């Protein structure tokens, strides 16, 4: 593999400070704060809190604010580029929630109108606008979302399979986050004052930033992405570890990844949210890592905290710092808190900067740190040894039939496993006090984690978690908005807010298992499990560390039929998920998994390309014993066409199981299909009921293909080691 | 400590606190032991104290039920819920998010606002300190 520097070839940035690099730099030099009382949506109670808002964004008739911001930033970054990026990788926490909030308030049942709710819709919209033929991935790890998106983009580029990725983050203001942070008493009524003695919290904001990352040197790169590090506190759903344990681990990992010592860092772009706990723990972590810390500051006092967009916005600003040679000031801080033991750079100052360490920490202790610097700071050799395939050592699933043994038994008997597992099934072996706050999706996820632990006796607990979820915690989201409305915006629930973030289940698993490695949640609609697999394969270190790879979704009586176009409001709901224990050690592994294809669009030669990556039509027909085809009902016509294409191109010889017919319509059904593939490969037999024929016995060397259809086309390949 | 500081007070001050104690009846029992009180005043304060005790017990019982439901403390019953045990950060597993959930409930159900972390830590020390705080800060029309 060739050493691949990752260049920041172009950027797009929209924040309360302005649009574009020039305006952003000017505003940072002017040391002004753009924090003002909320205006963009009306409030039922008086006294708007300060926010960071984009005040000149014209309302769009159908597109939510988040999508508008993302589109505009993407357009800015892609201006003048004729070649589309190979992938889109974004971080976001709330998707189209601002629009959804209003629709729910109006009791709208117009399913079309909810079409932009899901997080994936943001990435898909950007992918369509850019003509991107590859995956559109959506990371959702709360306030570190876009830093993690950049870390994943960097890792994929280094692998050499892609050359150009448009990565970044976006979030718009919404009632959910505005009232959510307020309910946690994390909002400073005076506007956020990072590192100030009298700081009382953060300021919720909105914005977007996109970075076109390339492995080919552009004419004038803004800067180079030198390294990235991820970690998890595994400590608390919302509060950071008091000693900054996870923050320290992420910074250390990022510097190790960049092959740089702490002394090479010229400036730290702080997460610096202005909450008492964040600033305290971040300062402790910095003091531990840096005997004499470099200049540091937080720009959140100037623009507020744009949550899922913050990591990308700060990465762009870090690039600006490196290319323009200046230190941004720490607006809002008038009296530095002496207890923090650090002296932030209060006023902006010109000074050459070779490397920036940019911190982003999210709820659930999902941390990401990036190292951005000048080209001459690049380590002489950043190549990594080729990765071994992911090896599966254990699996578990939950379906309407129950846990894995019951699911397999039901399917073998010719029945359907569609439905919703009873709540009593979820968590009987888990400590009651640990799961007392957990609602449906978190319970499903924790039960999958517990089942995996049972299924892998004697093996180390997984240290990293890669989780997919198409829709996140619908119960908490619905409960939060309902209580907010019923109390005329007076009494939103802090518990529901914390539970509503997409990465809440994965961070709960981390606490349960003590998993302090990368903790990455992806929300890719019907391809959420595939996205989690892609991330796991790219980010799991080769050092024998293990990961829990899972995807789960909950059925919600009110929201699922409105949001998920595959859910039929007149049929019973289905939900559940699947989980795999993976590492890189094929010894004693049950089977190996890879994701050879992930493409966008239904037309053209997509299926030909897919089959090519599998080794061509002949080999595909030879190698695969069966195809498990995922055909979401919402895109059934497209899916049927794609499956027909596949059959036509492979001579129609491979038996097909349309697994949603047996598992029901829910976004994480492909995770259950993956678990079934693992189970049937081990048995060397697939029950005939699933294939509409006789029991299919096959020899050891043959593989199972799990095909994903619809707006994207994906292929997961399961084989014996 | 209270009685020491009040014995040094003049009669006018005592009367002022007496009036205040109508809003915070829990203090009535302390004031009833004040020197220089007329018998009628003492009796009224004692009645107030008894009333307060009953209210307090009712409030504690009510809060136990509410907290068990609110925080899903499914392994507790009102009988096993020790009102003097450490509420936040103790064996019950109640943390900062639960604390804020209780803040919301107390504001909603009792109109008592706790929006300061420092006060919050003291108030939520145990269920009985919480009950005392609520009773002391109930809006006047609710007493």
CSV table of C-alpha atoms in Angstrom, one decimal, chain A residues 58 120 148 195 257 312 317 373 396 400 414 420-421 432 434 456 463 465 488 542 662:
chain,number,residue,atom,x,y,z
A,58,UNK,CA,-34.0,31.6,3.5
A,120,UNK,CA,-29.2,9.2,6.2
A,148,UNK,CA,-15.5,10.8,13.9
A,195,UNK,CA,-12.8,28.3,30.6
A,257,UNK,CA,-1.6,8.0,14.6
A,312,UNK,CA,-15.9,19.6,11.1
A,317,UNK,CA,-10.8,26.5,11.3
A,373,UNK,CA,-1.0,20.4,10.1
A,396,UNK,CA,-26.6,-13.0,18.6
A,400,UNK,CA,-40.2,-11.4,16.9
A,414,UNK,CA,-41.2,-22.8,8.4
A,420,UNK,CA,-41.4,-7.3,18.3
A,421,UNK,CA,-39.6,-9.3,21.0
A,432,UNK,CA,-32.1,-3.8,37.1
A,434,UNK,CA,-28.4,-0.3,35.2
A,456,UNK,CA,-18.1,-15.9,23.5
A,463,UNK,CA,-13.1,-3.0,23.4
A,465,UNK,CA,-18.4,-0.8,19.6
A,488,UNK,CA,-46.3,24.1,26.7
A,542,UNK,CA,-5.1,-5.0,13.6
A,662,UNK,CA,-39.4,-13.7,7.3
